[in-house]
XYZ file of C-alpha atoms in Angstrom:
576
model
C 36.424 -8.773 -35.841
C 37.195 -5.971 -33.644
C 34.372 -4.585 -31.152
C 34.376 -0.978 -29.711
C 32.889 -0.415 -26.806
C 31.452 3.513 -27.054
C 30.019 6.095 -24.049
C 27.536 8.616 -25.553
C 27.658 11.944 -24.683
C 24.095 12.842 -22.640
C 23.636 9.181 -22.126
C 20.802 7.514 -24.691
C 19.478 10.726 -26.054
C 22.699 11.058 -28.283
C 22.042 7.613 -29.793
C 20.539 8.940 -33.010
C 22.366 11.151 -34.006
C 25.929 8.740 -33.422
C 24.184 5.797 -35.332
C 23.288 8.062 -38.221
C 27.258 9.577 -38.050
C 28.017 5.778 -37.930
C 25.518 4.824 -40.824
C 27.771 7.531 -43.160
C 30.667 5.428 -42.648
C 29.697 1.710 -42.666
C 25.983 0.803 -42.965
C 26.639 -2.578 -42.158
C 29.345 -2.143 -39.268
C 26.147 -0.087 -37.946
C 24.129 -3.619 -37.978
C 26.362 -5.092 -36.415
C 26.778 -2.830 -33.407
C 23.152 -2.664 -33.494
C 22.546 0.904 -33.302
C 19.497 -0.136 -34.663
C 18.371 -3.819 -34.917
C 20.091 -6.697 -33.873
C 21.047 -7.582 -30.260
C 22.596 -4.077 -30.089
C 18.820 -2.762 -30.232
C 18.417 -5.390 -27.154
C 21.182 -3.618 -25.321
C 19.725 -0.547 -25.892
C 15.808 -0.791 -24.851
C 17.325 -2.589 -22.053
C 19.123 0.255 -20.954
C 16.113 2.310 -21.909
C 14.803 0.126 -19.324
C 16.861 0.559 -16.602
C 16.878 4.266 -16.826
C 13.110 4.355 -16.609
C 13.447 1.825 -13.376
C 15.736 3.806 -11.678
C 14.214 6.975 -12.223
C 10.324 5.126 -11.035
C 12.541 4.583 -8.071
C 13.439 7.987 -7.725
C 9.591 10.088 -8.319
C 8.226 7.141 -5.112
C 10.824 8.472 -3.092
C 10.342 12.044 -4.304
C 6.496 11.797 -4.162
C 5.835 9.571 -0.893
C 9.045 11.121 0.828
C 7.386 14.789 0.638
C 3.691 13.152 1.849
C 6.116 11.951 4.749
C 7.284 15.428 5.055
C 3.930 17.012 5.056
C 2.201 14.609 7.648
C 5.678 15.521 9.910
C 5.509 18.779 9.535
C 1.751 18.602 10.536
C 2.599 16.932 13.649
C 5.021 18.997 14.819
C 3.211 21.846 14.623
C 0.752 20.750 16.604
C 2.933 19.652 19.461
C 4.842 22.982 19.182
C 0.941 24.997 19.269
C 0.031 22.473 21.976
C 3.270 23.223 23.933
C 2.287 26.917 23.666
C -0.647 26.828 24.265
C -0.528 25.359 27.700
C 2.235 27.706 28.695
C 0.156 30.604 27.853
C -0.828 31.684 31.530
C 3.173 31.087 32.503
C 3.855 33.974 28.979
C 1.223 36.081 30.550
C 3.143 36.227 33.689
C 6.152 37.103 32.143
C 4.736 39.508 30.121
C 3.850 41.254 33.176
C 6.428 41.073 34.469
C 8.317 43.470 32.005
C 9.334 41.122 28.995
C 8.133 42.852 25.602
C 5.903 41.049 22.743
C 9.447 40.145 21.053
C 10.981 38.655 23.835
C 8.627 36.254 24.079
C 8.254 34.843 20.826
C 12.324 34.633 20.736
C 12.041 32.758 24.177
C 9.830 29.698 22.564
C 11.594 30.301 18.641
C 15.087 29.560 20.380
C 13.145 26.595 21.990
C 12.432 25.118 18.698
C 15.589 25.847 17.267
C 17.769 24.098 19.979
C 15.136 20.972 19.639
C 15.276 21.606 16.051
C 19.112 21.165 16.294
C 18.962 18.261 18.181
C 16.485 16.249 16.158
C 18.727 17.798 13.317
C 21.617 15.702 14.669
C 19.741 12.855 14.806
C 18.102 13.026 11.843
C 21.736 13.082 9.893
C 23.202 10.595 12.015
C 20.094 8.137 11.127
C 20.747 8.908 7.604
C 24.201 8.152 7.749
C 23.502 4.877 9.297
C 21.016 3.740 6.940
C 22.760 4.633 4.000
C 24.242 1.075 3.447
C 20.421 0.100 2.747
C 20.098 2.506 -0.221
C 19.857 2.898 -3.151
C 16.963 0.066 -3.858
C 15.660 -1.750 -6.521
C 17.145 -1.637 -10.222
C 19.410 0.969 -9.001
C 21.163 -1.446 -6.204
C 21.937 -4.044 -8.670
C 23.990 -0.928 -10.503
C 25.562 0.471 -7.219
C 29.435 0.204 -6.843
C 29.836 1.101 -3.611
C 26.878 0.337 -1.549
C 28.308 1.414 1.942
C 27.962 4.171 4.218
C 27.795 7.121 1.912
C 27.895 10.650 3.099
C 26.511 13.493 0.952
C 27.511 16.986 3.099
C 25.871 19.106 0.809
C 22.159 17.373 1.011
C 22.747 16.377 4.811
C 23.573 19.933 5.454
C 20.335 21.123 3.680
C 18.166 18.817 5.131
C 19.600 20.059 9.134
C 19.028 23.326 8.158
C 15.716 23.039 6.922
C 14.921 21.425 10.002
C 16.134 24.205 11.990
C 14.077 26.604 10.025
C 11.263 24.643 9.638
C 10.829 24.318 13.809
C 11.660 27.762 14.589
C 9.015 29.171 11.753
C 6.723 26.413 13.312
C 7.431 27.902 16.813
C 6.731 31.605 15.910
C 3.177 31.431 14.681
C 1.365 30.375 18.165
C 3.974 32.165 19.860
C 3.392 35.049 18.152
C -0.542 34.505 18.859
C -0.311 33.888 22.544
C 1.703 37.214 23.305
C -0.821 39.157 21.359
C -2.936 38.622 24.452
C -0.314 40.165 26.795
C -1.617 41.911 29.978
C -4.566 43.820 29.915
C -5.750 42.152 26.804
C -9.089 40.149 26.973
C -8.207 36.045 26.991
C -10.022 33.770 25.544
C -11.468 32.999 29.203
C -13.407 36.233 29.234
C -14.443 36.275 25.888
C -18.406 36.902 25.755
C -20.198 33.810 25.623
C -21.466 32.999 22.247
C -22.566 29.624 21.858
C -20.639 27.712 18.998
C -22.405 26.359 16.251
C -21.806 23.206 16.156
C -23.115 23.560 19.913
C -26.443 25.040 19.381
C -27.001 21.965 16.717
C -25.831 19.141 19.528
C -28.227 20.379 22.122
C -32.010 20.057 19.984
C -30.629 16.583 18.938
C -32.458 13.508 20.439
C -28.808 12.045 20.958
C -28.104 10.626 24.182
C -26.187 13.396 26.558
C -22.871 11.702 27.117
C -22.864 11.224 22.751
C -23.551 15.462 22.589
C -20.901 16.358 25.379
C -18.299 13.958 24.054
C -18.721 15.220 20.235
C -18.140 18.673 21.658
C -15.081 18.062 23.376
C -13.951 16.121 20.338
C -14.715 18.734 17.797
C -14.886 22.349 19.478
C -11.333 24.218 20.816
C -13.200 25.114 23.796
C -11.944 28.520 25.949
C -8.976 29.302 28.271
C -7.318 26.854 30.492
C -8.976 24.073 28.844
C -8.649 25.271 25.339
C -6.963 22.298 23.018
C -5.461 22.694 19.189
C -8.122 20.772 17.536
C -7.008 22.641 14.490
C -3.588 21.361 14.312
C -4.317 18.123 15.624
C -7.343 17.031 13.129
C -4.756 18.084 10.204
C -2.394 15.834 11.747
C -4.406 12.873 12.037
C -6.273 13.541 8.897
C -2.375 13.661 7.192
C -1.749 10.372 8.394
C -4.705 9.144 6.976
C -4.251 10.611 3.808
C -0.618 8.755 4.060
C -2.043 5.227 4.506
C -5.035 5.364 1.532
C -2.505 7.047 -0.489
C 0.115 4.767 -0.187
C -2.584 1.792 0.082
C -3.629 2.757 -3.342
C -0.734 2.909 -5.190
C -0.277 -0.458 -3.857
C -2.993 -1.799 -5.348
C -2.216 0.203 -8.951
C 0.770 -1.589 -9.009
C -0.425 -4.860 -7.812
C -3.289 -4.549 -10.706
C -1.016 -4.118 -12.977
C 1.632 -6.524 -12.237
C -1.591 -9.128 -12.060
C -2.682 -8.796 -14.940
C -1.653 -9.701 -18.321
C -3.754 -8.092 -20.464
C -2.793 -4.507 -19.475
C 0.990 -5.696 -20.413
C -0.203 -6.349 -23.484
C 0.138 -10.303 -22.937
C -3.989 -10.954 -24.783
C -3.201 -15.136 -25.086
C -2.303 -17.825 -22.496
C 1.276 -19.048 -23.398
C 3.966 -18.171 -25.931
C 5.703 -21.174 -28.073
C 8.827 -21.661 -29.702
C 12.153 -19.872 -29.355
C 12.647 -16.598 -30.444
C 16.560 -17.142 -30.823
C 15.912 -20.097 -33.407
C 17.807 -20.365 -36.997
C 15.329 -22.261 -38.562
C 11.685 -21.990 -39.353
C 9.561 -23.925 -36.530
C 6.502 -23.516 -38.206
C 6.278 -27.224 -39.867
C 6.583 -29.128 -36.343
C 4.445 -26.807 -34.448
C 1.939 -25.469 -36.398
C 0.469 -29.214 -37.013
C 0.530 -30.401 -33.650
C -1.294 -26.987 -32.518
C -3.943 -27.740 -35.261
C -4.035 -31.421 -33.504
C -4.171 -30.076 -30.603
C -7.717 -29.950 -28.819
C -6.808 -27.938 -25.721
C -5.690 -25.333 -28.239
C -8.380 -22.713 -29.453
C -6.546 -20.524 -31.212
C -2.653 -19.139 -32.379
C -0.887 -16.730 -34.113
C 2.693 -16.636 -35.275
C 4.790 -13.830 -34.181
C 8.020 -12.089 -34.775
C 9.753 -8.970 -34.290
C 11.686 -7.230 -37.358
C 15.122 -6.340 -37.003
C 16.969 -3.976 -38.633
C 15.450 -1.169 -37.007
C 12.339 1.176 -37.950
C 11.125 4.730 -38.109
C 7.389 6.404 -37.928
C 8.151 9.899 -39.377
C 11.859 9.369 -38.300
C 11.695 8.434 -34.909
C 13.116 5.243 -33.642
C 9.971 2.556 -32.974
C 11.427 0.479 -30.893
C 9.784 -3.236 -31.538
C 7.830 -3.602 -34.705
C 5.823 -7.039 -34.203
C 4.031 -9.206 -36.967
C 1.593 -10.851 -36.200
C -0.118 -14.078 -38.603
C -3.436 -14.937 -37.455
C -3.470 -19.154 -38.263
C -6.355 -20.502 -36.377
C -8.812 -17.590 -34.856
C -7.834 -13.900 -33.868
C -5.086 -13.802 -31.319
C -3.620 -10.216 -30.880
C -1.690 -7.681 -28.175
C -4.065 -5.886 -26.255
C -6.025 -3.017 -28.377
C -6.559 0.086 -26.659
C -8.203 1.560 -29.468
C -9.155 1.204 -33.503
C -8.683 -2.571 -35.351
C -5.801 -4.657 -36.375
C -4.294 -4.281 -39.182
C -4.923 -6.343 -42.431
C -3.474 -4.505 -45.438
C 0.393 -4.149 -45.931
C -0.340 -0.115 -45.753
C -2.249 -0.421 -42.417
C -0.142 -0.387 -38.813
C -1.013 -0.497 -35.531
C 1.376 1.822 -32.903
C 1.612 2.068 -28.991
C 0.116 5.175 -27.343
C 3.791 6.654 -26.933
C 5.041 6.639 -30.050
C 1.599 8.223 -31.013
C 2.388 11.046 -29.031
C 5.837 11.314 -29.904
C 5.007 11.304 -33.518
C 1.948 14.012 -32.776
C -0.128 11.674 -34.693
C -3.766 9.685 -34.016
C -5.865 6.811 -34.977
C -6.823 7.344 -38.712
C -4.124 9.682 -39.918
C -1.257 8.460 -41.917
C 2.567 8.010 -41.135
C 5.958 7.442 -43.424
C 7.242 4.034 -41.646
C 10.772 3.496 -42.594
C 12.803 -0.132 -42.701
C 16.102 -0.792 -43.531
C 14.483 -2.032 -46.701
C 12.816 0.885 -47.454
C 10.426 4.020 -46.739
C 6.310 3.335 -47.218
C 3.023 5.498 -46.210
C 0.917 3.387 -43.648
C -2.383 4.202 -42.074
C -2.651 3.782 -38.511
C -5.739 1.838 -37.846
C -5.336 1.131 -33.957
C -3.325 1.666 -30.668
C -2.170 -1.135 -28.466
C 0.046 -1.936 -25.593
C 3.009 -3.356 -26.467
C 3.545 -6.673 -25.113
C 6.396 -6.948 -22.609
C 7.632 -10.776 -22.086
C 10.554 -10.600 -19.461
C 13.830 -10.678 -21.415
C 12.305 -12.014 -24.773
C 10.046 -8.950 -25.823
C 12.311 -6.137 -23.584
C 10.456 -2.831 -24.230
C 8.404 -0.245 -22.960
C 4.377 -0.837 -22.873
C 3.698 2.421 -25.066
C 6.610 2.249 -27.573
C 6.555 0.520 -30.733
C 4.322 -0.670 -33.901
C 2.339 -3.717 -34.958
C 2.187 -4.330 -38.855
C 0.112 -7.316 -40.633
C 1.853 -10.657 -42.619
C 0.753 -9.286 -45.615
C 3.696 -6.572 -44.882
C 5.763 -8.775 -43.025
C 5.814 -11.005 -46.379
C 6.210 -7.947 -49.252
C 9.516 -6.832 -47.108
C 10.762 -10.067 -47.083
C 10.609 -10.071 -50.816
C 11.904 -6.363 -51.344
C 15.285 -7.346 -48.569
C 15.845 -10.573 -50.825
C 16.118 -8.476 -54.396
C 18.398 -5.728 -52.457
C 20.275 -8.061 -50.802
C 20.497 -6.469 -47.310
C 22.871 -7.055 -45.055
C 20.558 -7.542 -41.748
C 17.104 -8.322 -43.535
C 14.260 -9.364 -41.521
C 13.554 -12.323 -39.971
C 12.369 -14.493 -42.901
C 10.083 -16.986 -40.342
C 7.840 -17.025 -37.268
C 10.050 -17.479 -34.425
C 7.078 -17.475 -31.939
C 3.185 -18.440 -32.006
C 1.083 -16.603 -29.447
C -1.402 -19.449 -27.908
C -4.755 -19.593 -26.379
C -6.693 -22.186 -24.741
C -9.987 -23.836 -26.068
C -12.808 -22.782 -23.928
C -13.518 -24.618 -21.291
C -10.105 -26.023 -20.494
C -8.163 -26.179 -17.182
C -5.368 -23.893 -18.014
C -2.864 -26.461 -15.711
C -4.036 -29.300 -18.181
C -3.420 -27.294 -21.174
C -0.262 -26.059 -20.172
C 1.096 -29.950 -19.189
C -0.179 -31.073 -22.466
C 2.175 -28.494 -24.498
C 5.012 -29.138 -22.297
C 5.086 -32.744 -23.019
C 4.662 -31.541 -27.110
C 7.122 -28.970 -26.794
C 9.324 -29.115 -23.691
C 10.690 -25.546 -22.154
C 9.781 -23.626 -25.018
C 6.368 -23.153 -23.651
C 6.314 -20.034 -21.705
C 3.548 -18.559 -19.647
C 3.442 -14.914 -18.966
C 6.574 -13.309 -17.325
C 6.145 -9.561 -16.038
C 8.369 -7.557 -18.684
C 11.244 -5.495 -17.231
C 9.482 -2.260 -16.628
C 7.226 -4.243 -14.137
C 9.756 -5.772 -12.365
C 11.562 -2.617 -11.730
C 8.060 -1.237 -11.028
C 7.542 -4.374 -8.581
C 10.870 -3.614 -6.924
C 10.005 -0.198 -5.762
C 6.401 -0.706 -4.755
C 7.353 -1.297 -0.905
C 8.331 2.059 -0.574
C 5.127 3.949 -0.076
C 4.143 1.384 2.599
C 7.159 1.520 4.485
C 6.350 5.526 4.132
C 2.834 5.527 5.188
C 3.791 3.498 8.091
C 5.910 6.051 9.066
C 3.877 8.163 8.614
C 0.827 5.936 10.526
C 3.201 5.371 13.505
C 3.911 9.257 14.083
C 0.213 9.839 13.412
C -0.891 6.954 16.229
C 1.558 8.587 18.905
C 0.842 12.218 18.112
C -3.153 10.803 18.466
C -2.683 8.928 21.605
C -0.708 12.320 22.835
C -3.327 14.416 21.491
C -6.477 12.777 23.529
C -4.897 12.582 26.837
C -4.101 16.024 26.229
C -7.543 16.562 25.509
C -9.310 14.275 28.550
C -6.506 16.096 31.169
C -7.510 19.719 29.602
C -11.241 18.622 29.842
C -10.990 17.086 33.537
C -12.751 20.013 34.906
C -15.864 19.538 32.809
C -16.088 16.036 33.179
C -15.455 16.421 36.920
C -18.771 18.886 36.942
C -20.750 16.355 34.413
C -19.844 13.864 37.743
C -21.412 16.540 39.637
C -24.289 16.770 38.020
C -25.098 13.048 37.875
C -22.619 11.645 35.383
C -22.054 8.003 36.500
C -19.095 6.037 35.288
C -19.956 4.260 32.629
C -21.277 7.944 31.369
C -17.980 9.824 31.426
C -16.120 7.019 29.894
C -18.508 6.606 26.944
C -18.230 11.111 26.704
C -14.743 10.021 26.388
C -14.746 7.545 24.138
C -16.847 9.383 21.920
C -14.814 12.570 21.693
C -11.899 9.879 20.599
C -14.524 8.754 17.973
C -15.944 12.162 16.466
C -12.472 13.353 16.088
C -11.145 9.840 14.042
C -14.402 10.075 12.075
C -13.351 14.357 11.344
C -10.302 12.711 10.410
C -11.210 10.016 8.192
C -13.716 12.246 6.359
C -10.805 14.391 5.298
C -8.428 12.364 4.803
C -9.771 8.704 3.224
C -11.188 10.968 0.346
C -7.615 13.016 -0.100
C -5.716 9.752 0.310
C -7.110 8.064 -2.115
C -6.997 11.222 -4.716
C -3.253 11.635 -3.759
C -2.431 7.585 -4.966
C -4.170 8.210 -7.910
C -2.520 10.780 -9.057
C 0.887 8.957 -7.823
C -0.306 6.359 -9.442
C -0.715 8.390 -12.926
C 2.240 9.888 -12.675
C 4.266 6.257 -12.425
C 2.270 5.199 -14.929
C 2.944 7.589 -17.583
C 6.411 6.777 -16.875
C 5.912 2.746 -17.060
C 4.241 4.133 -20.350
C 1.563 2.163 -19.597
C -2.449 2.085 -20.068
C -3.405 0.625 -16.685
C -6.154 2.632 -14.998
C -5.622 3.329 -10.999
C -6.915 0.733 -8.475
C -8.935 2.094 -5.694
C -8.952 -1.027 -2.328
C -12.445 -0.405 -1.948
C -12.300 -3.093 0.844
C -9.040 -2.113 2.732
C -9.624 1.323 2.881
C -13.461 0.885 4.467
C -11.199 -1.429 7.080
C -9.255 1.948 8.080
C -12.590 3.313 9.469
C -12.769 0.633 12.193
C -8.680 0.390 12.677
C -8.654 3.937 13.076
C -11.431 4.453 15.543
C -10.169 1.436 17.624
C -6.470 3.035 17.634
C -7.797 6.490 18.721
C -9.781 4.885 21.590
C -7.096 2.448 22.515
């Protein structure tokens, strides 16, 4: 027999329409490739697979590479304002001497564009150097050439951008601080008008050291000792928002991976091997039913020869034969089915299809075309290499089904019927029992062919990608925790003048230092406020995004106990 190996045009989405073309010529040289059964329907979800790994790979990077963007781009700015800012009096004596409103702002732009261009530089030559450690994940395992890799085009984007980016940066405080050129009023001669937040501080019973520090923590303050709290609470609040973010989607994924049930896996351990030519029922059934560690089992299989709900491809279609109790996938919604017109569907092919719980679908077999009600949606259970398919994609149909197409293959004589036996029997403990004694006791019955739960392929491309976001957020956390630490001894040296009068005045000691330490604190705490609650939104919605492409049901995870640990990391950072 002679086997053609084929490249679709546009990759998976011309499958259809070749096996069909292929179907005209030879139906059964179609089985055999497996456009759509057989291990040819293997090779295909599994590359159905991979493409969905590589491309969860590719919406981390996209997503948690533009958070690391954003919290960048926040710090920079506020080094560039701060930079400004405390060169204000020095642009002020330029400006009178003779230089106009323009030449001023193109004196600090050109700044940021040589630094721009030199952090440009580095930035490329870092991604040069690192490029041996990409791609990762799924889409390593695939890479030919994993070396240093050079792509001009993006490389050249990305130094640009940084140019532009650091000279727009630049222009907005610089274009600010020349506005108040010579014989303008600075904000050192402002009239006095107490600030709010001020007026609130001073009728509170709060010890005076707690009222001044808040206020040099929280207010800009005027003139010489004016600081960018602006700039720098959206920088620190960015990092934040970084960590819970990433510290989230974490936990999503670890949720998921963790649990069973949402892969659809609703029993304990699988037996019996799904590649096996003859029907295992008569040795295991009995010794299941001797079995008193065993509370209940089902008998599975999958059909092959391919299916169709209103002409779209199914993926898996699983029977399952309730023997001893009720032991099902995961039901997201509705009942099993019982009747041979009743089928259960995954919430993807659902949507695909357009159609709902309770309507009715045409479900088509090689042995045939039949109206079903759907009765209930259900994840799809995903076993490792064994079951290899996506969570939301395929159908569940009763025995009663299972047993009339049988029947209906053998009187058309079909060249790839259906399994005619239960290769597998979905198992689940008695009550009560250790699972490690259960588990020993059907290994000695039935050897290897006792599997517990493996993660199914989606997952473990999932799994291999779900470092990212914490290698990003603490990237993000490190920038943060230096721009902070830069950021409050900018604010205690812009301040020294006040707390050198508060020393004046009677401060002792231990009374500045605690005015410092709490302007540390009442800017971390401005920060978390803003940014835990943001964070945590922001994995969410990563986390929804990743899931609709794992086509899965799981919910999002919120670390209700690591993220209340970032309060007291981040106020003992900003005061270290």
């Amino acid at each position: 027999m002679n086997n053609y190996e084929v490249r679709l045009h546009g990759g998976l989405a011309g499958w259809n329409a070749f096996a069909a073309g292929v179907s005209r010529l030879d139906h059964s040289a179609l089985l055999e490739a497996g456009g759509t059964g057989g291990g040819g329907a293997g090779l295909q979800v599994a590359a159905a697979s991979a493409e969905r790994g590589t491309h969860l790979a590719v919406v981390a990077l996209l997503l948690f590479g533009a958070l690391a963007v954003l919290v960048t781009l926040l710090l920079v700015a506020q080094a560039l304002a701060r930079q400004v800012l405390l060169e204000e009096a020095d642009l002020a004596i330029l400006a009178g001497l003779g230089m106009s409103r323009a030449q001023i702002v193109a004196m600090v732009v050109l700044r940021a564009v040589l630094t721009g261009v030199a952090g440009g530089v580095l930035a490329v030559a870092v991604a040069v150097a690192a490029s041996p450690l990409m791609p990762v994940g799924l889409a390593r395992q695939a890479e030919i050439s994993p070396g240093i890799s050079v792509d001009a085009v993006v490389l050249a984007a990305g130094f640009c951008a940084i140019v532009v980016l650091m000279a727009a940066l630049a222009a907005q405080p610089a274009w600010r601080v020349s506005h108040r050129g010579p014989g303008r009023r600075s904000e050192g001669t402002r009239p006095a008008g107490g600030p709010r937040l001020a007026g609130l501080l001073a009728h509170s019973p709060l010890p005076l050291a707690t009222v001044m520090g808040v206020r040099f923590g929280l207010e800009r303050g005027r003139g010489r000792t004016a600081v960018p709290t602006g700039t720098a609470l959206a920088g620190a609040a960015a990092a934040v928002l970084a960590v819970a973010a990433a510290l989230t989607f974490g936990a999503s994924v670890d949720q998921l991976v963790n649990s069973p049930w949402q892969q659809g896996w609703n029993w304990d351990v699988l037996v019996g091997n799904p590649n096996t030519l003859s029907d295992p029922a008569g040795q295991i059934v009995p010794r299941l039913a001797a079995d008193r560690l065993v509370g209940s089992y089902s008998a599975l299989t999958v059909l092959q020869g391919g299916a169709t709900v209103d002409g779209a491809a199914v993926g898996n279609t699983f029977v399952f034969d309730p023997l001893k109790g009720a032991v099902f996938p995961t039901l997201l919604a509705g009942r099993p089915p019982r009747a041979p017109g009743e089928i259960v569907l995954g919430t993807s092919t659902l949507r695909q299809i357009g159609r709902h719980v309770g309507q009715t679908v045409r479900f088509g077999t090689p042995a045939g075309t039949t109206t079903m009600r759907v009765v209930g949606r259900m994840i799809i259970p995903s076993v490792g290499d064994i079951l290899t398919n996506s969570l939301g994609q395929g159908a569940w149909v009763p025995a009663s089904y299972f047993r009339w197409l049988n029947a209906k293959a053998a009187r058309l004589h079909l060249a790839n019927p259906p399994p005619p036996f239960y290769q597998l029997f979905a198992v689940r403990y008695a009550p009560g029992v250790p699972p490690a004694q259960a588990f020993a006791r059907l290994r000695h019955d039935f050897g290897p062919t006792v599997l517990r739960q493996l993660p199914g392929e989606n997952i473990v491309n999932l799994q291999s990608v779900d470092g990212l976001p914490l290698v990003l957020a603490g990237l993000a956390a490190f920038l943060g925790a230096a721009a902070l630490g830069n950021t409050m001894t900018i604010f205690v040296r812009r301040r020294r003048r006040d707390l050198a009068i508060l020393k004046t005045l009677g401060f002792s000691r231990r009374q500045v230092a605690a005015t410092v330490a709490w302007q540390t604190t009442s800017f971390m705490l401005a920060a978390l406020a803003a940014g835990l609650p943001l964070g945590v939104a922001a994995g969410r919605w990563a986390w929804d995004l990743a899931a609709a492409q794992l086509q899965s049901a799981a919910p999002p995870a919120v670390p209700a106990l690591a993220i209340t640990l970032m309060v007291p990391a981040a106020l003992l950072a900003g005061n270290a």
